[in-house]
PDB file of C-alpha atoms in Angstrom:
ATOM      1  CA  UNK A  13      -5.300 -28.374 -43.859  1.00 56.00           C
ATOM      2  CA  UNK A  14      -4.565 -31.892 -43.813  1.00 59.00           C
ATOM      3  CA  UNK A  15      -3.982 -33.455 -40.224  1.00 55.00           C
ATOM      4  CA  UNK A  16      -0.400 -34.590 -40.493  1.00 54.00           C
ATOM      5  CA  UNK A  17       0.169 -30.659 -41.038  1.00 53.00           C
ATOM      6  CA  UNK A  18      -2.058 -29.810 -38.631  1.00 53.00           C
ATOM      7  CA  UNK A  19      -0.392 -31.810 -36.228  1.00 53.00           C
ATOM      8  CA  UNK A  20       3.030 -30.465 -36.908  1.00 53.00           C
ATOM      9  CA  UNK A  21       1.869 -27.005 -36.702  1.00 51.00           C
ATOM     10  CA  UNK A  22       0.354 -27.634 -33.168  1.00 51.00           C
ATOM     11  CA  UNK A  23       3.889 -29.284 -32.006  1.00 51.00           C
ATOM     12  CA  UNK A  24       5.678 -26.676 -33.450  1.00 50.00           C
ATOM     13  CA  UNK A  25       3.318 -24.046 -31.137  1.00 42.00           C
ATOM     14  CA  UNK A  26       3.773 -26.558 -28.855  1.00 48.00           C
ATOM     15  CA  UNK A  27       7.510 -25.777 -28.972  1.00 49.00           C
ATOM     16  CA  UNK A  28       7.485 -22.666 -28.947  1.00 44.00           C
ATOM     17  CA  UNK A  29       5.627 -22.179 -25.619  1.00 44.00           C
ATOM     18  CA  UNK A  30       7.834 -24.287 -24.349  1.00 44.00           C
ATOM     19  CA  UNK A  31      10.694 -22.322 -25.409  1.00 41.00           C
ATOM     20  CA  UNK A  32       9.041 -18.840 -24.198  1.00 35.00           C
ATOM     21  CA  UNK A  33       8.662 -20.633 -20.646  1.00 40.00           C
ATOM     22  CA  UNK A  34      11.977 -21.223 -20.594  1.00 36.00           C
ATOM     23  CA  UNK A  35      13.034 -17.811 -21.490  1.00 36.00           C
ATOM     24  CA  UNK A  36      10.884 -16.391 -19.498  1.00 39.00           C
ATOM     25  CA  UNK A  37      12.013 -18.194 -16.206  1.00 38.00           C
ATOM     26  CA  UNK A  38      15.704 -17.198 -17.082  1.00 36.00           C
ATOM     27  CA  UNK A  39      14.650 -13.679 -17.123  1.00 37.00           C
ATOM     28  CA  UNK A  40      12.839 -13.796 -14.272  1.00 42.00           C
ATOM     29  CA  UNK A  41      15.409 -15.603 -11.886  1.00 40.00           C
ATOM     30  CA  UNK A  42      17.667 -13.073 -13.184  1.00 44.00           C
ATOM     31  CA  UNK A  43      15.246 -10.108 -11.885  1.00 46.00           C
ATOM     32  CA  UNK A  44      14.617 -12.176  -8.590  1.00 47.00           C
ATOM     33  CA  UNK A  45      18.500 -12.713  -8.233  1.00 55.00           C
ATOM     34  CA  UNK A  46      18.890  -8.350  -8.608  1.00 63.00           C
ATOM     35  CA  UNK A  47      16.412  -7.934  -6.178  1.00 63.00           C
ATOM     36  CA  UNK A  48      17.448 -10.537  -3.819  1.00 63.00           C
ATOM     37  CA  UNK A  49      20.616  -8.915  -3.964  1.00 66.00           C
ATOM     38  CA  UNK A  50      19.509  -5.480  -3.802  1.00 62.00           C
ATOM     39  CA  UNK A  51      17.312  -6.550  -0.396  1.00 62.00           C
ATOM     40  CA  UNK A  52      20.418  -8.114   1.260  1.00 57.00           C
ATOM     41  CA  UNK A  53      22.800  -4.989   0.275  1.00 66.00           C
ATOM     42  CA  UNK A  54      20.184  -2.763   2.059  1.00 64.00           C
ATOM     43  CA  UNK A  55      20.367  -1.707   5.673  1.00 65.00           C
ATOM     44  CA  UNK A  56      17.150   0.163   7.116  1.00 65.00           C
ATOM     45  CA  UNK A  57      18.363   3.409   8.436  1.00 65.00           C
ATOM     46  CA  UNK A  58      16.877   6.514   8.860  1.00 67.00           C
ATOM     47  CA  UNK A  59      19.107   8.289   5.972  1.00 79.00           C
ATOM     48  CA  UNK A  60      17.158   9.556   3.210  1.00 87.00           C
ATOM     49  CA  UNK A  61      16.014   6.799   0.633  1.00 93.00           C
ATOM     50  CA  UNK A  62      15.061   7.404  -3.120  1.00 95.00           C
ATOM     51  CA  UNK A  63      11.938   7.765  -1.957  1.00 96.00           C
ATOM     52  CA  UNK A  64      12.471  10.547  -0.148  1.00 96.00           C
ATOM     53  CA  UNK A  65      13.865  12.012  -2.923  1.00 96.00           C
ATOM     54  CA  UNK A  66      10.942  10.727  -5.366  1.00 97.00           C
ATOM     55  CA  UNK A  67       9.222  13.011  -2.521  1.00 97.00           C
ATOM     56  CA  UNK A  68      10.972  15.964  -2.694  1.00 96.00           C
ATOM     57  CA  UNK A  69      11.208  16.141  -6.353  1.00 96.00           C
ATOM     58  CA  UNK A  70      14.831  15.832  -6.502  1.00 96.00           C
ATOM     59  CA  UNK A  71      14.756  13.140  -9.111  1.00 96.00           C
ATOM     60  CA  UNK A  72      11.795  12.246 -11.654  1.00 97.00           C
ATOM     61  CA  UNK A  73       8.737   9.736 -11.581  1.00 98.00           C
ATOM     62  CA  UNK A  74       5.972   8.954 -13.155  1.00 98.00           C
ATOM     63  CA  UNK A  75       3.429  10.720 -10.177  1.00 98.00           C
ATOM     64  CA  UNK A  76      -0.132   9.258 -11.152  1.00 98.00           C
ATOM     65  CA  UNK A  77      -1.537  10.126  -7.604  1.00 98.00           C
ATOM     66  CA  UNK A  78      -1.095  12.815  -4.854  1.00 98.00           C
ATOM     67  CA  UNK A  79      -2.527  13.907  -1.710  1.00 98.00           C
ATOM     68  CA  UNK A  80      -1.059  15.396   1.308  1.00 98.00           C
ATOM     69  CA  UNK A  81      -0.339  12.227   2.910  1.00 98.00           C
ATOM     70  CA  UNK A  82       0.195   9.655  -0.115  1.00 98.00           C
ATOM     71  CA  UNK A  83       2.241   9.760  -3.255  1.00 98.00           C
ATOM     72  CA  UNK A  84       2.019   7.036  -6.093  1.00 98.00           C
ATOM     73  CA  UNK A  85       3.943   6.965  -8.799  1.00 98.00           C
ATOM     74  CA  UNK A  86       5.115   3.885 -11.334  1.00 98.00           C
ATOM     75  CA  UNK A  87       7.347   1.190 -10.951  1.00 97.00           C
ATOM     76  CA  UNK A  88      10.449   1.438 -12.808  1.00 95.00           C
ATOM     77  CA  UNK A  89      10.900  -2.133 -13.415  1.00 95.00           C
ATOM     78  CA  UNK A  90       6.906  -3.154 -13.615  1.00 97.00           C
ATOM     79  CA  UNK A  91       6.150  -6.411 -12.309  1.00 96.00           C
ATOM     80  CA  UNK A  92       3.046  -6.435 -14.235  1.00 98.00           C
ATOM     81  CA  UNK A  93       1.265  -3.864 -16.934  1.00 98.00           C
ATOM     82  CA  UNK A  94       0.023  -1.808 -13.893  1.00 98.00           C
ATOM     83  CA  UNK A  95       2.596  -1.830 -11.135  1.00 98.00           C
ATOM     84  CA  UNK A  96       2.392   1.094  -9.043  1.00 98.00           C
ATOM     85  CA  UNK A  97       4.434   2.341  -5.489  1.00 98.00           C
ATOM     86  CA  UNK A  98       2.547   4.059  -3.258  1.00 98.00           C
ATOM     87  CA  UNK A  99       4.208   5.676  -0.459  1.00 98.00           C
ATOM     88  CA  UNK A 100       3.217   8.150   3.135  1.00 98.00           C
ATOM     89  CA  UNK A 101       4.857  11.342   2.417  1.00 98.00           C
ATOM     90  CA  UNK A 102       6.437  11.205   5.747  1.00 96.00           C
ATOM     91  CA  UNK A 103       8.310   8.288   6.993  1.00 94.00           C
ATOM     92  CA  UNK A 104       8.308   8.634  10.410  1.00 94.00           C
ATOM     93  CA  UNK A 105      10.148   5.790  11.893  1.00 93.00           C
ATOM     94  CA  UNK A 106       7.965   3.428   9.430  1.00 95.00           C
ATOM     95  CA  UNK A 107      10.780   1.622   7.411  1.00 94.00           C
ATOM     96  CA  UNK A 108       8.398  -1.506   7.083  1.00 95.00           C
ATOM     97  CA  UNK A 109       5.633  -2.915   8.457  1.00 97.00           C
ATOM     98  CA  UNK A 110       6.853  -4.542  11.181  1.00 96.00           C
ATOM     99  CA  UNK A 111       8.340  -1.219  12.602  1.00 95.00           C
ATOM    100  CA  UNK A 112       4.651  -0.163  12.770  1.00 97.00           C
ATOM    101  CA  UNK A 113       2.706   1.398  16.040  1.00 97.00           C
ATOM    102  CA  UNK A 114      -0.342   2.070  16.759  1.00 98.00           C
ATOM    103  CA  UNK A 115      -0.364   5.349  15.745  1.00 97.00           C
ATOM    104  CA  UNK A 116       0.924   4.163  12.255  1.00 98.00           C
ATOM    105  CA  UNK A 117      -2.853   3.094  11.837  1.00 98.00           C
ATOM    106  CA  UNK A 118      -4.083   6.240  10.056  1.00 98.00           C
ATOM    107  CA  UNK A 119      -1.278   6.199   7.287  1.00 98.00           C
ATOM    108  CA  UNK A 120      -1.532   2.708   6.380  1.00 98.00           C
ATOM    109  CA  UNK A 121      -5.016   2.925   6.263  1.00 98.00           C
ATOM    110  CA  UNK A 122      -4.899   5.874   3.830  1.00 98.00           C
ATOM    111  CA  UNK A 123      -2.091   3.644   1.920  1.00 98.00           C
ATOM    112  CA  UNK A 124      -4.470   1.010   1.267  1.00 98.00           C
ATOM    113  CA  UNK A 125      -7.360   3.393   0.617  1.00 98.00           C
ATOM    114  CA  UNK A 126      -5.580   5.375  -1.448  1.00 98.00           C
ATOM    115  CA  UNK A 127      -4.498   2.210  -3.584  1.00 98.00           C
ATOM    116  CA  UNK A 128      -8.382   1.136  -3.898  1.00 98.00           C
ATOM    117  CA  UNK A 129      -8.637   4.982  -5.454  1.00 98.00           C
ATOM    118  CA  UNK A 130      -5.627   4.701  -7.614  1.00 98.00           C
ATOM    119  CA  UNK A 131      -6.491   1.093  -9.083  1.00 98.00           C
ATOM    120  CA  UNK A 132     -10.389   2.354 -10.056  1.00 98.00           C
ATOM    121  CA  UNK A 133      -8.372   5.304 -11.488  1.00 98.00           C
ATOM    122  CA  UNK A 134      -6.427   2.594 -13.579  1.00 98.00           C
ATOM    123  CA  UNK A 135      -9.099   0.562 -14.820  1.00 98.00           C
ATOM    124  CA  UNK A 136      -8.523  -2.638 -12.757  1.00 98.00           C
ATOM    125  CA  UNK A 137     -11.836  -3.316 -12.212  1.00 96.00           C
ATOM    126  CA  UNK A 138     -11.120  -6.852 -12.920  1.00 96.00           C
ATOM    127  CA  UNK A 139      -9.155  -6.982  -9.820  1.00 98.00           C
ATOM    128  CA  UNK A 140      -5.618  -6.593  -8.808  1.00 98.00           C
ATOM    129  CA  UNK A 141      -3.102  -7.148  -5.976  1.00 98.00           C
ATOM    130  CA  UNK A 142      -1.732  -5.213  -3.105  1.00 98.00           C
ATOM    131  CA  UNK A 143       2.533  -6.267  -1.629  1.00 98.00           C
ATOM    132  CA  UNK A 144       3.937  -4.807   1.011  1.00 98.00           C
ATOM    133  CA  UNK A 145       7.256  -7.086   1.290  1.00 96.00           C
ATOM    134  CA  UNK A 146       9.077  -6.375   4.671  1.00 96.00           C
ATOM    135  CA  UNK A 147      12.454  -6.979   5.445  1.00 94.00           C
ATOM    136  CA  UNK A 148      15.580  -8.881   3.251  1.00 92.00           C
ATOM    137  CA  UNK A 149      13.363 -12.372   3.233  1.00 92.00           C
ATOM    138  CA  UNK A 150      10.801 -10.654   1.602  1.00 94.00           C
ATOM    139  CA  UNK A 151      13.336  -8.501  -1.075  1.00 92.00           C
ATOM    140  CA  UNK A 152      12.452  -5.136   0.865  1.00 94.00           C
ATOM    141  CA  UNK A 153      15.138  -2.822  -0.752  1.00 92.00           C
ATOM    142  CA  UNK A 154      14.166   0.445  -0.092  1.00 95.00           C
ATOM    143  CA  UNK A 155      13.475   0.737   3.737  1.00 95.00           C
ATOM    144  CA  UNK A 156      10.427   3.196   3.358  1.00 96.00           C
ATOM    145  CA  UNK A 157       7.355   1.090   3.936  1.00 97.00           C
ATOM    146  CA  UNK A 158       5.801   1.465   0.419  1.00 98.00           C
ATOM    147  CA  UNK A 159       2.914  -0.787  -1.173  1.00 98.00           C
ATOM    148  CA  UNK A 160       2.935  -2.284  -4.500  1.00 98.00           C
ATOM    149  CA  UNK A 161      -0.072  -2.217  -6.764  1.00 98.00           C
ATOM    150  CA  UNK A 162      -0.345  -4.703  -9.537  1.00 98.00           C
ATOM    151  CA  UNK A 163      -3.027  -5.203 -12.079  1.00 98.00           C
ATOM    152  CA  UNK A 164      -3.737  -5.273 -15.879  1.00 98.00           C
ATOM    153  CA  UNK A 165      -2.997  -9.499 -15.837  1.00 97.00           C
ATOM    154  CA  UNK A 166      -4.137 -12.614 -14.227  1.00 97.00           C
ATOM    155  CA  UNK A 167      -2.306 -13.391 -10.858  1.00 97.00           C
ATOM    156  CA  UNK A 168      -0.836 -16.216 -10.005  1.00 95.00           C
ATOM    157  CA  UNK A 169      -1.258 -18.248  -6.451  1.00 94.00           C
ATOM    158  CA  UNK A 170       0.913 -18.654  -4.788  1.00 91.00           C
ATOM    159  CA  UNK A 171       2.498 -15.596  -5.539  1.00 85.00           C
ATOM    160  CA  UNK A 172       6.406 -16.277  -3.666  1.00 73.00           C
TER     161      UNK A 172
END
């Protein structure tokens, strides 16, 4: 390949990484605008929340871990190639983390263990990432304290 060609080739790459970043960004305010929206339309109360009925089997998900305590199942719309809820079985006043008490300590320490066993279980050795977002700031929509697992790509810093 001659390097006039070569150079048009790499401007035309060029081009169309620049057009992918722009698509990309589109799509991704317009998930950020949903679930900015979503966070603001919800109200923490202690009415039942699709979680509960995740819980109860009333409507499907993709379970990948259970225990008496913990249940983790998939993200409907994934964040990343591994993104995983994980959630206590009982809610118990704990709507987010900032409605936590001390004797909320054992739960969200099996949360977080419970993640560590359900990320080795999913291969992300290479590491992944734990969010626990808490409140309408942080585009908490679902007011059942629940952690987010994410893995299976390179993070980015800072993640907000």
């Amino acid at each position: 390949m001659n390097p006039s060609n070569k150079s048009r080739n790499q401007s035309r790459v060029g081009d169309i990484n620049s057009r992918l970043g722009v698509i990309a960004s589109h799509l991704s305010s317009a998930y950020m605008a949903s679930e900015k929206g979503a966070a603001v339309a919800a109200t923490p109360s202690d009415s039942p929340t699709i979680f509960d009925k995740i819980i109860n089997k009333e409507i499907p998900a993709t379970i990948v871990y259970e225990d008496d305590k913990v249940l983790a199942f998939r993200d409907i719309a994934p964040q990343a190639p591994t993104h995983i809820l994980l959630i206590p079985k009982v809610k118990d006043g704990l709507t987010g983390l900032s409605k936590a008490e001390e004797r909320h300590s054992v739960i969200l320490g099996h949360l977080l263990y419970t993640a560590k066993l359900v990320a080795k279980q999913e291969g992300l050795e290479d590491g992944f990432r734990i969010v626990i977002n808490d409140g309408p700031s942080a585009c908490q929509s679902v007011y059942h304290i629940h952690v987010h697992l994410l893995g299976g790509r390179q993070m980015n810093w800072p993640p907000g």
